[in-house]
mmCIF file of C-alpha atoms in Angstrom:
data_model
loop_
_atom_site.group_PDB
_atom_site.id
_atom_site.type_symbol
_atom_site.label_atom_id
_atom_site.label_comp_id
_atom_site.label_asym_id
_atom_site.label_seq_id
_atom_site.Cartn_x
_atom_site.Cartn_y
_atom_site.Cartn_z
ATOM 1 C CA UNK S 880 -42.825 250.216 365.591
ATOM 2 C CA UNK S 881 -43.057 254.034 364.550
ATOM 3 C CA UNK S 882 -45.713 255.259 362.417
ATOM 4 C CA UNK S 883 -46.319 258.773 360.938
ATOM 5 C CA UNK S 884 -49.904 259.091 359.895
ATOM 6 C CA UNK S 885 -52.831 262.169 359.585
ATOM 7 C CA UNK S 886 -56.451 261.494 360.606
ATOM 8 C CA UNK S 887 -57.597 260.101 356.832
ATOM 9 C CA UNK S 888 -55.055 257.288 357.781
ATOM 10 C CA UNK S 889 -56.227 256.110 361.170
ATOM 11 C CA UNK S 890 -58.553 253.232 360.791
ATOM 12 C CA UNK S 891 -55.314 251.335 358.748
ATOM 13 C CA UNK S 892 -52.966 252.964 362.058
ATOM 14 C CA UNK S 893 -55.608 250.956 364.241
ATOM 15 C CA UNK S 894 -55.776 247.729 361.848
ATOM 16 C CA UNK S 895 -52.075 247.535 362.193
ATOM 17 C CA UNK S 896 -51.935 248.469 366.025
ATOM 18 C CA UNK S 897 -54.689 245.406 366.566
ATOM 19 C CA UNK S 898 -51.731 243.205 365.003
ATOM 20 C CA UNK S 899 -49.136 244.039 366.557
ATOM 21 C CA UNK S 900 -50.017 244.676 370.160
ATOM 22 C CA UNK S 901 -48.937 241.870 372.164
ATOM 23 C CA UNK S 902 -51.438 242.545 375.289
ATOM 24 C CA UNK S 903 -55.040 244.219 374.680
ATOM 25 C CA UNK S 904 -54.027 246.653 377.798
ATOM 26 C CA UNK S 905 -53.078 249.450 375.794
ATOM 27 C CA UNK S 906 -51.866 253.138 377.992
ATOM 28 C CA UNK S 907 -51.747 255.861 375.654
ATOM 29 C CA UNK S 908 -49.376 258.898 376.347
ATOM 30 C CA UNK S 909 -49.563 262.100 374.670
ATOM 31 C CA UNK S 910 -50.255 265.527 375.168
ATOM 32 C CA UNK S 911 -53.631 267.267 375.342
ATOM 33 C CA UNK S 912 -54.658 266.967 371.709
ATOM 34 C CA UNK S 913 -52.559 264.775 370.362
ATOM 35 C CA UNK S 914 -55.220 262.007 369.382
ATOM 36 C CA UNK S 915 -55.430 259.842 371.903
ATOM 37 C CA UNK S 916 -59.501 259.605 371.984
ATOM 38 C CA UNK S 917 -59.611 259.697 368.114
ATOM 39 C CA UNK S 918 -57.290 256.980 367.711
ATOM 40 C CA UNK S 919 -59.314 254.463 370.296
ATOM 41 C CA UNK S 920 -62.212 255.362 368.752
ATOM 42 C CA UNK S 921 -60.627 253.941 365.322
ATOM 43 C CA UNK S 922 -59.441 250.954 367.320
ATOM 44 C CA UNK S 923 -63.183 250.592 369.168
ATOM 45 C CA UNK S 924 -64.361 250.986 365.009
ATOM 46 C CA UNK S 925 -61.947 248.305 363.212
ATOM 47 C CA UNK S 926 -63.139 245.914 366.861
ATOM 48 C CA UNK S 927 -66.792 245.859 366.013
ATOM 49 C CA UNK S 928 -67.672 248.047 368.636
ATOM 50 C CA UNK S 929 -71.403 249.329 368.145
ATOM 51 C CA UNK S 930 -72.459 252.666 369.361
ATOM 52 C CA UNK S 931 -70.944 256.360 370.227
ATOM 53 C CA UNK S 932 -67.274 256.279 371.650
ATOM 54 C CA UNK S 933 -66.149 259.271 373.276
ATOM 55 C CA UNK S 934 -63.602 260.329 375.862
ATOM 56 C CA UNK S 935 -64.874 259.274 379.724
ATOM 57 C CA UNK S 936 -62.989 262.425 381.005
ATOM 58 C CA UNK S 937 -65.750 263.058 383.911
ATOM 59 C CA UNK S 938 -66.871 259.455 384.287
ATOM 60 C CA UNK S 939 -63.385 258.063 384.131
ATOM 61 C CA UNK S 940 -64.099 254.806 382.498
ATOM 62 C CA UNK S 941 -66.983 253.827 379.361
ATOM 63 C CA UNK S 942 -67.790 250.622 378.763
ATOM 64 C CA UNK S 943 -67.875 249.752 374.789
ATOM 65 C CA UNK S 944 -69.674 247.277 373.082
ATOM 66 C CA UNK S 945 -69.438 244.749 370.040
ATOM 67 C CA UNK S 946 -72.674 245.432 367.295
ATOM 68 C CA UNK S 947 -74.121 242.101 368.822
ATOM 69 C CA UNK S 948 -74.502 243.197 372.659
ATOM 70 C CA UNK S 949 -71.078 241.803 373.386
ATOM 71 C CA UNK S 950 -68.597 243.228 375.784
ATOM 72 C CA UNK S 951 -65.761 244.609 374.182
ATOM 73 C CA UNK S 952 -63.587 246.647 376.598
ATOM 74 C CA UNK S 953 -63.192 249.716 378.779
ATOM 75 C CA UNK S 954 -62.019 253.216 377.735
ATOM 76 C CA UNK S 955 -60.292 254.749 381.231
ATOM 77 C CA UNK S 956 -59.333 258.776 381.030
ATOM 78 C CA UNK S 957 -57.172 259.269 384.287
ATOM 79 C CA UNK S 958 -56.478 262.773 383.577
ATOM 80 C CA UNK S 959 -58.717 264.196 386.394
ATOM 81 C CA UNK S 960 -57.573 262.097 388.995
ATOM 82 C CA UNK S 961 -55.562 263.311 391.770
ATOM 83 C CA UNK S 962 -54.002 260.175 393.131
ATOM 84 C CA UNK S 963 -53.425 256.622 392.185
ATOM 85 C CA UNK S 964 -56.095 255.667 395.339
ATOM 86 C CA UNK S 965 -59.014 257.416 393.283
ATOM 87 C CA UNK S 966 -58.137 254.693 390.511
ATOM 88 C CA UNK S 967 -58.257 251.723 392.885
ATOM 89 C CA UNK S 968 -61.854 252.985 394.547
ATOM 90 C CA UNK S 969 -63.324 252.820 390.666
ATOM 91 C CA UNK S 970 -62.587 249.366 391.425
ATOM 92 C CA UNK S 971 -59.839 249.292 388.434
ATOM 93 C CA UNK S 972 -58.228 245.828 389.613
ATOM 94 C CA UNK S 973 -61.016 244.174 388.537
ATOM 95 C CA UNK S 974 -61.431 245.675 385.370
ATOM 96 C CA UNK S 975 -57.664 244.835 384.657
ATOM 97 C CA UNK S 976 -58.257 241.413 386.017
ATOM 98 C CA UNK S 977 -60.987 240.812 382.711
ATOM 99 C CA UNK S 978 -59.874 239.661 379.436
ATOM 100 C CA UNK S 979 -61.306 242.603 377.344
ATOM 101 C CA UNK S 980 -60.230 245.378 375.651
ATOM 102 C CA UNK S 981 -58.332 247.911 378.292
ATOM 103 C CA UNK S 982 -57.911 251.736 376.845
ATOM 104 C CA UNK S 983 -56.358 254.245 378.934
ATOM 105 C CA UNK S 984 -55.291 257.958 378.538
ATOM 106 C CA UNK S 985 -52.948 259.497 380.793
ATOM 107 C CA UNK S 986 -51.734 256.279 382.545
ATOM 108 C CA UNK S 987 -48.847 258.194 384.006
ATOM 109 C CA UNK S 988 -51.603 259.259 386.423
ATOM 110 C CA UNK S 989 -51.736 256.068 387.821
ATOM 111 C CA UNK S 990 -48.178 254.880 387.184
ATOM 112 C CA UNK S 991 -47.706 252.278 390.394
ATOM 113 C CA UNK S 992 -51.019 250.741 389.329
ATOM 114 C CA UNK S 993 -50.263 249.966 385.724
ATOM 115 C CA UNK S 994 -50.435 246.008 384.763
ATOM 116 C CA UNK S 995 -46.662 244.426 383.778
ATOM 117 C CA UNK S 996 -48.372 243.320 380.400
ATOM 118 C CA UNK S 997 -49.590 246.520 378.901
ATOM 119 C CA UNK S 998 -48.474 248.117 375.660
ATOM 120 C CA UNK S 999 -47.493 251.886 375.822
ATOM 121 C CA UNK S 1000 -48.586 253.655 372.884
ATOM 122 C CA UNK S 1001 -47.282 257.473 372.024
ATOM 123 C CA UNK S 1002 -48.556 259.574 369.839
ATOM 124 C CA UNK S 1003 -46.101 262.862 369.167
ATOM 125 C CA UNK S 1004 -47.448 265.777 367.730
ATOM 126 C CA UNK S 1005 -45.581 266.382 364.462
ATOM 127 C CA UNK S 1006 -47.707 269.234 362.680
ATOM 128 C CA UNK S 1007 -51.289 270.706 362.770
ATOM 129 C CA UNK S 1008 -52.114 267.552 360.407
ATOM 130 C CA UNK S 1009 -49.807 264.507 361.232
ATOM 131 C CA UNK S 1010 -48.954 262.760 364.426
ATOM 132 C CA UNK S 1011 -45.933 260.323 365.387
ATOM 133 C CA UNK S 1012 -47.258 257.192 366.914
ATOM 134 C CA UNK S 1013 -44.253 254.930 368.716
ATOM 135 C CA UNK S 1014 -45.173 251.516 370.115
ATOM 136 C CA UNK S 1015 -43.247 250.458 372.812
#
């Protein structure tokens, strides 16, 4: 699956992500800027998720929320880590070991610890305005 979309088109990009994803571990790659926080935030939005969503970039993980208290996943940002061990002392087998909602930017970060059932999401820069989202 290969969408092109700009940023007036992301909550139907997320609707149709939710769909088709066949695990709710989802590792997004992309470079700096590409819209890897703005597009979970879309997916946290079209999942009921209550609340401010924002990148965890210097607490690693944030824990989301449906509107009605509910737990609805985890939003990891690996990006500052400088080994797979820093990963595993956040205590990230148990939060792959849950059934909720798994977000994570800059998996390749943590390559050896990703999950078999994940989806790998890329988002390609295409212009100032429109990104290239591939779902593999």
């Amino acid at each position: 699956m290969t969408i092109s979309y700009n940023i007036s088109q992301i909550s139907n990009v997320a609707q149709q992500l939710i769909a088709k994803v066949p695990s709710k571990t989802l590792c997004f790659y992309g470079e700096m800027g590409a819209g890897k926080t703005t597009l979970i935030k879309a997916l946290v939005k079209e999942l009921e998720g209550g609340g401010s969503t924002s990148s965890p970039t210097f607490g690693i993980v944030n824990e989301y929320h449906r509107e009605n208290g509910e737990l609805l996943g985890y939003h990891f940002d690996f990006y500052r880590l400088n080994d797979e061990s820093e990963a595993w002392d956040i205590g990230l087998e148990e939060y792959l070991s849950s059934d909720k909602w798994i977000f994570m930017e800059w998996p390749e970060k943590i390559e050896g610890l990703l999950p078999a059932n994940r989806t790998e999401i890329r988002i390609e820069i295409l212009d100032e305005k429109t990104r290239q989202l591939s779902l593999i």
